[in-house]
Amino acid sequence: MVELKAQTPCAGLLPMTIGSVTVVEADLGVLTSLSPVGDGKDFAAALKAAHGLGAPKPGRATGRDGQRCLWFARSEVLLAGPVPDKTLEAHAAVVDQSDGWACVTLSGAGAVDVLARLVPVDFRESIFKRGHTARTLVQHMSASITRTGADTFLILVFRSMAGTLVHELKVAMEAVASRG
Amino acid sequence: MRIECPICGSRERREFYYQGADGMIARPDPDAGGEVWHAYLHLRDNPAGETRDLWYHEGGCGAWIVVTRNTVTHEVLGTRLASDAREAAS
Ligand SMILES: [Zn+2]
């Protein structure tokens, strides 16, 4: 019998600390793409009833560690954590993407400076607050970036890009650290 | 250059893919005739001044956007979702 062992997307690559910034792999649980049908009102009510989560508006995330809903694209949100309740299926296209994303948490003083070297979005706290999220690019990689704390960001890229993401973060973190 | 995505807000040009003239939205009827289809597929204005293009927010929310801009001054004058523009036209 062959015994297959599941590996996380960033296995062997993380954690990594350089200077005051740390990257760790984030286990978000089940990841589900939800694309509401119609005007989304019934979906929002169903999401609230089933998981106690608000349906996020563009650029926003709801919930907390272990149970989040990220705005994820035009007419699409990502449920991160719980197994999606069956009742959602009447109001949205429900697609399991659990194995599709590499998820990391970037944290520490200087995390914003690291992102500033990689992403064409202003992540300063006065502009991009806790609970704000963006679909954007990390260099050439499509990404989802959410501020979950004062110096903490959740970054998702396609699983196949895990190694590239860690490499890009490493280069930027070294550059930020070298400036002292 | 920055483009105002109606969903994401002001974003840098590198997040967008350029498709071409916004005339592609107004697809003719299948039986509109050869001349009409020829014009739709191949004939483009090349204005010095205001023009409207389709851009795709590829590195963002995935929306198609109609961008009104000036080819002489490079000013971006306005943006709207392509789906809204198509509904307004029909
Ligand atoms: Zn957008």
PDB file of C-alpha atoms and ligand atoms in Angstrom:
ATOM      1  CA  MET A   1       0.000   0.000   0.000  1.00  0.00           C
ATOM      2  CA  VAL A   2       1.278   3.401  -0.907  1.00  0.00           C
ATOM      3  CA  GLU A   3       0.675   5.856   1.865  1.00  0.00           C
ATOM      4  CA  LEU A   4       0.157   9.351   0.586  1.00  0.00           C
ATOM      5  CA  LYS A   5       0.916  12.196   2.924  1.00  0.00           C
ATOM      6  CA  ALA A   6      -0.815  15.519   2.389  1.00  0.00           C
ATOM      7  CA  GLN A   7       1.572  18.437   2.061  1.00  0.00           C
ATOM      8  CA  THR A   8       0.632  22.060   2.562  1.00  0.00           C
ATOM      9  CA  PRO A   9       1.450  24.452  -0.311  1.00  0.00           C
ATOM     10  CA  CYS A  10       4.332  26.103   1.573  1.00  0.00           C
ATOM     11  CA  ALA A  11       5.698  22.953   3.231  1.00  0.00           C
ATOM     12  CA  GLY A  12       9.467  23.266   3.611  1.00  0.00           C
ATOM     13  CA  LEU A  13       9.399  26.961   2.671  1.00  0.00           C
ATOM     14  CA  LEU A  14       7.986  28.599   5.801  1.00  0.00           C
ATOM     15  CA  PRO A  15       8.126  29.951   8.476  1.00  0.00           C
ATOM     16  CA  MET A  16      10.619  32.695   7.654  1.00  0.00           C
ATOM     17  CA  THR A  17      11.700  35.692   9.725  1.00  0.00           C
ATOM     18  CA  ILE A  18      13.934  38.448   8.377  1.00  0.00           C
ATOM     19  CA  GLY A  19      14.458  41.573  10.445  1.00  0.00           C
ATOM     20  CA  SER A  20      11.196  42.458  12.137  1.00  0.00           C
ATOM     21  CA  VAL A  21       8.927  40.731   9.631  1.00  0.00           C
ATOM     22  CA  THR A  22       7.707  37.135   9.759  1.00  0.00           C
ATOM     23  CA  VAL A  23       5.847  34.977   7.242  1.00  0.00           C
ATOM     24  CA  VAL A  24       4.053  31.832   8.320  1.00  0.00           C
ATOM     25  CA  GLU A  25       1.766  29.533   6.424  1.00  0.00           C
ATOM     26  CA  ALA A  26      -1.881  30.087   7.345  1.00  0.00           C
ATOM     27  CA  ASP A  27      -4.254  27.139   7.695  1.00  0.00           C
ATOM     28  CA  LEU A  28      -7.582  28.759   6.843  1.00  0.00           C
ATOM     29  CA  GLY A  29      -9.581  25.549   6.831  1.00  0.00           C
ATOM     30  CA  VAL A  30     -12.019  24.931   4.002  1.00  0.00           C
ATOM     31  CA  LEU A  31     -11.933  27.531   1.217  1.00  0.00           C
ATOM     32  CA  THR A  32     -15.139  27.954  -0.742  1.00  0.00           C
ATOM     33  CA  SER A  33     -15.832  30.306  -3.631  1.00  0.00           C
ATOM     34  CA  LEU A  34     -19.371  31.670  -3.401  1.00  0.00           C
ATOM     35  CA  SER A  35     -20.853  33.498  -6.392  1.00  0.00           C
ATOM     36  CA  PRO A  36     -24.276  34.865  -5.440  1.00  0.00           C
ATOM     37  CA  VAL A  37     -27.126  34.728  -7.920  1.00  0.00           C
ATOM     38  CA  GLY A  38     -29.517  37.631  -8.422  1.00  0.00           C
ATOM     39  CA  ASP A  39     -29.012  40.777  -6.366  1.00  0.00           C
ATOM     40  CA  GLY A  40     -27.331  38.845  -3.548  1.00  0.00           C
ATOM     41  CA  LYS A  41     -29.798  39.802  -0.800  1.00  0.00           C
ATOM     42  CA  ASP A  42     -31.053  36.257  -0.253  1.00  0.00           C
ATOM     43  CA  PHE A  43     -27.473  35.056  -0.295  1.00  0.00           C
ATOM     44  CA  ALA A  44     -26.461  37.586   2.350  1.00  0.00           C
ATOM     45  CA  ALA A  45     -29.340  36.453   4.573  1.00  0.00           C
ATOM     46  CA  ALA A  46     -28.441  32.785   4.060  1.00  0.00           C
ATOM     47  CA  LEU A  47     -24.765  33.397   4.872  1.00  0.00           C
ATOM     48  CA  LYS A  48     -25.731  35.255   8.043  1.00  0.00           C
ATOM     49  CA  ALA A  49     -28.149  32.535   9.114  1.00  0.00           C
ATOM     50  CA  ALA A  50     -25.807  29.637   8.352  1.00  0.00           C
ATOM     51  CA  HIS A  51     -22.445  30.989   9.487  1.00  0.00           C
ATOM     52  CA  GLY A  52     -23.139  34.263  11.324  1.00  0.00           C
ATOM     53  CA  LEU A  53     -21.063  36.132   8.759  1.00  0.00           C
ATOM     54  CA  GLY A  54     -21.943  39.303   6.904  1.00  0.00           C
ATOM     55  CA  ALA A  55     -21.619  39.221   3.122  1.00  0.00           C
ATOM     56  CA  PRO A  56     -18.658  41.523   2.454  1.00  0.00           C
ATOM     57  CA  LYS A  57     -18.950  44.470   0.115  1.00  0.00           C
ATOM     58  CA  PRO A  58     -16.204  45.026  -2.475  1.00  0.00           C
ATOM     59  CA  GLY A  59     -12.864  45.614  -0.768  1.00  0.00           C
ATOM     60  CA  ARG A  60     -14.024  44.340   2.613  1.00  0.00           C
ATOM     61  CA  ALA A  61     -13.726  41.171   4.707  1.00  0.00           C
ATOM     62  CA  THR A  62     -15.965  39.989   7.528  1.00  0.00           C
ATOM     63  CA  GLY A  63     -15.460  37.543  10.402  1.00  0.00           C
ATOM     64  CA  ARG A  64     -12.314  36.661  12.288  1.00  0.00           C
ATOM     65  CA  ASP A  65      -9.618  33.985  12.539  1.00  0.00           C
ATOM     66  CA  GLY A  66     -11.141  30.563  11.877  1.00  0.00           C
ATOM     67  CA  GLN A  67     -14.195  31.971  10.141  1.00  0.00           C
ATOM     68  CA  ARG A  68     -13.836  34.665   7.523  1.00  0.00           C
ATOM     69  CA  CYS A  69     -15.550  35.829   4.394  1.00  0.00           C
ATOM     70  CA  LEU A  70     -13.348  37.765   1.964  1.00  0.00           C
ATOM     71  CA  TRP A  71     -14.635  39.775  -0.971  1.00  0.00           C
ATOM     72  CA  PHE A  72     -12.847  37.925  -3.737  1.00  0.00           C
ATOM     73  CA  ALA A  73     -13.842  39.332  -7.138  1.00  0.00           C
ATOM     74  CA  ARG A  74     -16.746  40.887  -8.941  1.00  0.00           C
ATOM     75  CA  SER A  75     -19.812  38.951  -7.667  1.00  0.00           C
ATOM     76  CA  GLU A  76     -17.660  36.496  -5.745  1.00  0.00           C
ATOM     77  CA  VAL A  77     -16.656  36.049  -2.124  1.00  0.00           C
ATOM     78  CA  LEU A  78     -14.450  33.447  -0.444  1.00  0.00           C
ATOM     79  CA  LEU A  79     -15.659  31.635   2.658  1.00  0.00           C
ATOM     80  CA  ALA A  80     -12.608  30.602   4.691  1.00  0.00           C
ATOM     81  CA  GLY A  81     -12.964  28.198   7.593  1.00  0.00           C
ATOM     82  CA  PRO A  82     -16.255  26.362   7.891  1.00  0.00           C
ATOM     83  CA  VAL A  83     -17.647  23.692   5.613  1.00  0.00           C
ATOM     84  CA  PRO A  84     -20.254  25.648   3.610  1.00  0.00           C
ATOM     85  CA  ASP A  85     -23.790  25.045   4.756  1.00  0.00           C
ATOM     86  CA  LYS A  86     -26.058  23.305   2.222  1.00  0.00           C
ATOM     87  CA  THR A  87     -28.544  26.189   2.397  1.00  0.00           C
ATOM     88  CA  LEU A  88     -26.084  28.423   0.539  1.00  0.00           C
ATOM     89  CA  GLU A  89     -26.457  26.323  -2.595  1.00  0.00           C
ATOM     90  CA  ALA A  90     -29.884  27.817  -3.321  1.00  0.00           C
ATOM     91  CA  HIS A  91     -28.428  31.331  -3.495  1.00  0.00           C
ATOM     92  CA  ALA A  92     -24.923  31.002  -4.890  1.00  0.00           C
ATOM     93  CA  ALA A  93     -22.610  28.875  -6.999  1.00  0.00           C
ATOM     94  CA  VAL A  94     -20.609  26.995  -4.366  1.00  0.00           C
ATOM     95  CA  VAL A  95     -17.162  25.740  -5.385  1.00  0.00           C
ATOM     96  CA  ASP A  96     -14.563  24.095  -3.149  1.00  0.00           C
ATOM     97  CA  GLN A  97     -11.145  25.698  -3.701  1.00  0.00           C
ATOM     98  CA  SER A  98      -9.441  24.423  -0.550  1.00  0.00           C
ATOM     99  CA  ASP A  99      -6.420  22.973  -2.301  1.00  0.00           C
ATOM    100  CA  GLY A 100      -6.168  25.817  -4.836  1.00  0.00           C
ATOM    101  CA  TRP A 101      -4.577  28.526  -2.754  1.00  0.00           C
ATOM    102  CA  ALA A 102      -1.336  29.100  -0.917  1.00  0.00           C
ATOM    103  CA  CYS A 103      -2.185  31.148   2.188  1.00  0.00           C
ATOM    104  CA  VAL A 104       0.366  32.996   4.299  1.00  0.00           C
ATOM    105  CA  THR A 105       0.329  35.548   7.098  1.00  0.00           C
ATOM    106  CA  LEU A 106       2.821  38.409   6.855  1.00  0.00           C
ATOM    107  CA  SER A 107       3.312  40.235  10.133  1.00  0.00           C
ATOM    108  CA  GLY A 108       5.558  42.531  12.104  1.00  0.00           C
ATOM    109  CA  ALA A 109       6.745  46.131  12.040  1.00  0.00           C
ATOM    110  CA  GLY A 110       7.702  46.771   8.443  1.00  0.00           C
ATOM    111  CA  ALA A 111       5.151  44.404   6.885  1.00  0.00           C
ATOM    112  CA  VAL A 112       3.660  47.407   5.075  1.00  0.00           C
ATOM    113  CA  ASP A 113       7.109  48.326   3.724  1.00  0.00           C
ATOM    114  CA  VAL A 114       7.555  44.785   2.395  1.00  0.00           C
ATOM    115  CA  LEU A 115       4.221  44.947   0.571  1.00  0.00           C
ATOM    116  CA  ALA A 116       5.062  48.402  -0.808  1.00  0.00           C
ATOM    117  CA  ARG A 117       7.938  46.791  -2.734  1.00  0.00           C
ATOM    118  CA  LEU A 118       5.742  44.142  -4.308  1.00  0.00           C
ATOM    119  CA  VAL A 119       2.163  45.371  -4.673  1.00  0.00           C
ATOM    120  CA  PRO A 120       0.731  48.438  -6.501  1.00  0.00           C
ATOM    121  CA  VAL A 121      -1.763  49.229  -3.710  1.00  0.00           C
ATOM    122  CA  ASP A 122      -1.393  51.695  -0.827  1.00  0.00           C
ATOM    123  CA  PHE A 123      -1.434  49.562   2.341  1.00  0.00           C
ATOM    124  CA  ARG A 124      -0.752  52.341   4.847  1.00  0.00           C
ATOM    125  CA  GLU A 125      -3.065  51.958   7.831  1.00  0.00           C
ATOM    126  CA  SER A 126      -4.778  55.305   7.256  1.00  0.00           C
ATOM    127  CA  ILE A 127      -5.914  54.043   3.827  1.00  0.00           C
ATOM    128  CA  PHE A 128      -6.133  50.263   4.118  1.00  0.00           C
ATOM    129  CA  LYS A 129      -7.592  49.408   7.499  1.00  0.00           C
ATOM    130  CA  ARG A 130      -8.232  46.169   9.368  1.00  0.00           C
ATOM    131  CA  GLY A 131     -10.993  44.360   7.500  1.00  0.00           C
ATOM    132  CA  HIS A 132     -10.032  45.837   4.142  1.00  0.00           C
ATOM    133  CA  THR A 133      -9.154  43.412   1.363  1.00  0.00           C
ATOM    134  CA  ALA A 134      -7.932  43.755  -2.220  1.00  0.00           C
ATOM    135  CA  ARG A 135      -7.546  41.597  -5.276  1.00  0.00           C
ATOM    136  CA  THR A 136      -4.323  42.796  -6.794  1.00  0.00           C
ATOM    137  CA  LEU A 137      -0.880  41.639  -7.935  1.00  0.00           C
ATOM    138  CA  VAL A 138       2.202  40.553  -5.978  1.00  0.00           C
ATOM    139  CA  GLN A 139       4.732  41.361  -8.697  1.00  0.00           C
ATOM    140  CA  HIS A 140       3.143  39.359 -11.548  1.00  0.00           C
ATOM    141  CA  MET A 141       1.055  37.030  -9.386  1.00  0.00           C
ATOM    142  CA  SER A 142      -2.659  37.425  -8.932  1.00  0.00           C
ATOM    143  CA  ALA A 143      -3.302  37.722  -5.194  1.00  0.00           C
ATOM    144  CA  SER A 144      -5.823  38.411  -2.473  1.00  0.00           C
ATOM    145  CA  ILE A 145      -4.500  40.569   0.375  1.00  0.00           C
ATOM    146  CA  THR A 146      -6.416  41.307   3.587  1.00  0.00           C
ATOM    147  CA  ARG A 147      -5.404  43.348   6.606  1.00  0.00           C
ATOM    148  CA  THR A 148      -6.236  41.281   9.699  1.00  0.00           C
ATOM    149  CA  GLY A 149      -4.369  43.397  12.266  1.00  0.00           C
ATOM    150  CA  ALA A 150      -2.262  46.520  12.751  1.00  0.00           C
ATOM    151  CA  ASP A 151       0.839  44.877  11.249  1.00  0.00           C
ATOM    152  CA  THR A 152      -0.706  41.664   9.966  1.00  0.00           C
ATOM    153  CA  PHE A 153      -1.760  40.723   6.451  1.00  0.00           C
ATOM    154  CA  LEU A 154      -3.270  37.585   4.998  1.00  0.00           C
ATOM    155  CA  ILE A 155      -1.975  36.863   1.478  1.00  0.00           C
ATOM    156  CA  LEU A 156      -3.433  34.272  -0.900  1.00  0.00           C
ATOM    157  CA  VAL A 157      -1.924  33.291  -4.263  1.00  0.00           C
ATOM    158  CA  PHE A 158      -2.584  30.339  -6.540  1.00  0.00           C
ATOM    159  CA  ARG A 159      -1.090  27.208  -4.995  1.00  0.00           C
ATOM    160  CA  SER A 160       1.253  26.702  -7.954  1.00  0.00           C
ATOM    161  CA  MET A 161       2.800  30.093  -7.100  1.00  0.00           C
ATOM    162  CA  ALA A 162       3.693  29.236  -3.469  1.00  0.00           C
ATOM    163  CA  GLY A 163       7.439  29.031  -4.119  1.00  0.00           C
ATOM    164  CA  THR A 164       7.461  32.246  -6.124  1.00  0.00           C
ATOM    165  CA  LEU A 165       5.495  34.088  -3.433  1.00  0.00           C
ATOM    166  CA  VAL A 166       7.931  33.030  -0.721  1.00  0.00           C
ATOM    167  CA  HIS A 167      10.873  34.037  -2.933  1.00  0.00           C
ATOM    168  CA  GLU A 168       9.414  37.475  -3.667  1.00  0.00           C
ATOM    169  CA  LEU A 169       8.637  38.048   0.017  1.00  0.00           C
ATOM    170  CA  LYS A 170      12.166  36.959   0.980  1.00  0.00           C
ATOM    171  CA  VAL A 171      13.806  39.420  -1.420  1.00  0.00           C
ATOM    172  CA  ALA A 172      11.588  42.290  -0.264  1.00  0.00           C
ATOM    173  CA  MET A 173      12.008  41.414   3.426  1.00  0.00           C
ATOM    174  CA  GLU A 174      15.813  41.347   3.043  1.00  0.00           C
ATOM    175  CA  ALA A 175      15.714  44.725   1.328  1.00  0.00           C
ATOM    176  CA  VAL A 176      13.536  46.251   4.056  1.00  0.00           C
ATOM    177  CA  ALA A 177      15.680  44.725   6.813  1.00  0.00           C
ATOM    178  CA  SER A 178      18.900  46.003   5.221  1.00  0.00           C
ATOM    179  CA  ARG A 179      17.651  49.556   5.594  1.00  0.00           C
ATOM    180  CA  GLY A 180      17.545  49.034   9.375  1.00  0.00           C
TER     181      GLY A 180
ATOM    182  CA  MET B   1      -1.289  55.987 -15.415  1.00  0.00           C
ATOM    183  CA  ARG B   2      -4.157  55.085 -13.097  1.00  0.00           C
ATOM    184  CA  ILE B   3      -7.622  53.789 -13.965  1.00  0.00           C
ATOM    185  CA  GLU B   4     -10.698  54.132 -11.766  1.00  0.00           C
ATOM    186  CA  CYS B   5     -12.247  50.659 -11.528  1.00  0.00           C
ATOM    187  CA  PRO B   6     -15.962  51.106 -10.719  1.00  0.00           C
ATOM    188  CA  ILE B   7     -15.612  48.244  -8.214  1.00  0.00           C
ATOM    189  CA  CYS B   8     -12.059  48.492  -6.806  1.00  0.00           C
ATOM    190  CA  GLY B   9     -11.373  52.222  -7.041  1.00  0.00           C
ATOM    191  CA  SER B  10      -8.261  53.918  -8.402  1.00  0.00           C
ATOM    192  CA  ARG B  11      -5.696  51.311  -9.451  1.00  0.00           C
ATOM    193  CA  GLU B  12      -2.410  51.248 -11.272  1.00  0.00           C
ATOM    194  CA  ARG B  13      -2.373  50.508 -14.978  1.00  0.00           C
ATOM    195  CA  ARG B  14      -0.351  47.287 -14.557  1.00  0.00           C
ATOM    196  CA  GLU B  15      -3.412  45.588 -13.046  1.00  0.00           C
ATOM    197  CA  PHE B  16      -5.334  46.079 -16.299  1.00  0.00           C
ATOM    198  CA  TYR B  17      -5.314  44.359 -19.681  1.00  0.00           C
ATOM    199  CA  TYR B  18      -6.169  46.454 -22.724  1.00  0.00           C
ATOM    200  CA  GLN B  19      -8.601  44.939 -25.214  1.00  0.00           C
ATOM    201  CA  GLY B  20      -9.437  47.658 -27.757  1.00  0.00           C
ATOM    202  CA  ALA B  21     -12.296  49.837 -28.975  1.00  0.00           C
ATOM    203  CA  ASP B  22     -15.530  49.632 -26.980  1.00  0.00           C
ATOM    204  CA  GLY B  23     -17.458  48.927 -30.201  1.00  0.00           C
ATOM    205  CA  MET B  24     -16.962  45.230 -29.460  1.00  0.00           C
ATOM    206  CA  ILE B  25     -19.817  45.529 -26.947  1.00  0.00           C
ATOM    207  CA  ALA B  26     -22.366  46.272 -29.705  1.00  0.00           C
ATOM    208  CA  ARG B  27     -22.346  42.875 -31.369  1.00  0.00           C
ATOM    209  CA  PRO B  28     -24.493  42.849 -34.544  1.00  0.00           C
ATOM    210  CA  ASP B  29     -27.296  40.364 -35.158  1.00  0.00           C
ATOM    211  CA  PRO B  30     -26.047  37.138 -36.712  1.00  0.00           C
ATOM    212  CA  ASP B  31     -27.947  37.983 -39.920  1.00  0.00           C
ATOM    213  CA  ALA B  32     -26.958  41.664 -40.028  1.00  0.00           C
ATOM    214  CA  GLY B  33     -25.058  41.138 -43.258  1.00  0.00           C
ATOM    215  CA  GLY B  34     -21.447  41.030 -44.417  1.00  0.00           C
ATOM    216  CA  GLU B  35     -20.849  44.782 -44.460  1.00  0.00           C
ATOM    217  CA  VAL B  36     -22.035  45.235 -40.892  1.00  0.00           C
ATOM    218  CA  TRP B  37     -19.977  42.326 -39.639  1.00  0.00           C
ATOM    219  CA  HIS B  38     -16.954  43.516 -41.602  1.00  0.00           C
ATOM    220  CA  ALA B  39     -17.229  46.918 -39.926  1.00  0.00           C
ATOM    221  CA  TYR B  40     -17.702  45.345 -36.484  1.00  0.00           C
ATOM    222  CA  LEU B  41     -14.701  43.083 -36.816  1.00  0.00           C
ATOM    223  CA  HIS B  42     -12.220  45.152 -38.784  1.00  0.00           C
ATOM    224  CA  LEU B  43     -12.992  48.882 -39.015  1.00  0.00           C
ATOM    225  CA  ARG B  44     -11.761  51.133 -36.228  1.00  0.00           C
ATOM    226  CA  ASP B  45     -11.644  54.888 -35.785  1.00  0.00           C
ATOM    227  CA  ASN B  46      -8.310  56.309 -34.724  1.00  0.00           C
ATOM    228  CA  PRO B  47      -9.293  59.580 -33.089  1.00  0.00           C
ATOM    229  CA  ALA B  48      -6.914  62.304 -31.933  1.00  0.00           C
ATOM    230  CA  GLY B  49      -8.879  63.154 -28.819  1.00  0.00           C
ATOM    231  CA  GLU B  50     -11.624  61.408 -26.918  1.00  0.00           C
ATOM    232  CA  THR B  51     -11.968  57.653 -27.371  1.00  0.00           C
ATOM    233  CA  ARG B  52     -13.543  54.746 -25.536  1.00  0.00           C
ATOM    234  CA  ASP B  53     -11.784  51.404 -24.959  1.00  0.00           C
ATOM    235  CA  LEU B  54     -12.444  48.157 -23.186  1.00  0.00           C
ATOM    236  CA  TRP B  55     -10.070  47.298 -20.364  1.00  0.00           C
ATOM    237  CA  TYR B  56     -10.089  44.180 -18.207  1.00  0.00           C
ATOM    238  CA  HIS B  57      -9.243  44.409 -14.513  1.00  0.00           C
ATOM    239  CA  GLU B  58      -7.274  41.215 -14.794  1.00  0.00           C
ATOM    240  CA  GLY B  59      -5.086  41.780 -11.741  1.00  0.00           C
ATOM    241  CA  GLY B  60      -8.077  42.861  -9.657  1.00  0.00           C
ATOM    242  CA  CYS B  61     -11.790  42.128  -9.549  1.00  0.00           C
ATOM    243  CA  GLY B  62     -12.116  40.656 -13.054  1.00  0.00           C
ATOM    244  CA  ALA B  63     -14.538  43.291 -14.366  1.00  0.00           C
ATOM    245  CA  TRP B  64     -14.590  44.551 -17.946  1.00  0.00           C
ATOM    246  CA  ILE B  65     -14.566  48.340 -17.964  1.00  0.00           C
ATOM    247  CA  VAL B  66     -15.273  50.980 -20.592  1.00  0.00           C
ATOM    248  CA  VAL B  67     -12.639  53.705 -20.221  1.00  0.00           C
ATOM    249  CA  THR B  68     -13.193  57.114 -21.814  1.00  0.00           C
ATOM    250  CA  ARG B  69      -9.834  58.784 -22.360  1.00  0.00           C
ATOM    251  CA  ASN B  70      -8.107  61.384 -24.451  1.00  0.00           C
ATOM    252  CA  THR B  71      -5.460  60.033 -26.805  1.00  0.00           C
ATOM    253  CA  VAL B  72      -3.785  63.456 -27.087  1.00  0.00           C
ATOM    254  CA  THR B  73      -3.556  64.423 -23.412  1.00  0.00           C
ATOM    255  CA  HIS B  74      -3.679  60.841 -22.008  1.00  0.00           C
ATOM    256  CA  GLU B  75      -6.280  62.040 -19.525  1.00  0.00           C
ATOM    257  CA  VAL B  76      -8.704  59.366 -18.279  1.00  0.00           C
ATOM    258  CA  LEU B  77     -12.101  61.077 -18.365  1.00  0.00           C
ATOM    259  CA  GLY B  78     -14.361  58.393 -16.972  1.00  0.00           C
ATOM    260  CA  THR B  79     -15.001  54.685 -16.447  1.00  0.00           C
ATOM    261  CA  ARG B  80     -18.026  52.446 -16.152  1.00  0.00           C
ATOM    262  CA  LEU B  81     -18.693  48.720 -16.055  1.00  0.00           C
ATOM    263  CA  ALA B  82     -19.028  47.290 -19.568  1.00  0.00           C
ATOM    264  CA  SER B  83     -22.189  45.468 -18.446  1.00  0.00           C
ATOM    265  CA  ASP B  84     -23.761  48.810 -17.471  1.00  0.00           C
ATOM    266  CA  ALA B  85     -22.702  50.376 -20.774  1.00  0.00           C
ATOM    267  CA  ARG B  86     -24.242  47.492 -22.706  1.00  0.00           C
ATOM    268  CA  GLU B  87     -27.519  47.678 -20.775  1.00  0.00           C
ATOM    269  CA  ALA B  88     -27.693  51.425 -21.345  1.00  0.00           C
ATOM    270  CA  ALA B  89     -27.152  50.910 -25.076  1.00  0.00           C
ATOM    271  CA  SER B  90     -29.802  48.213 -25.509  1.00  0.00           C
TER     272      SER B  90
HETATM  273 ZN    ZN C   1     -11.671  46.103 -10.239  1.00  0.00          ZN
END
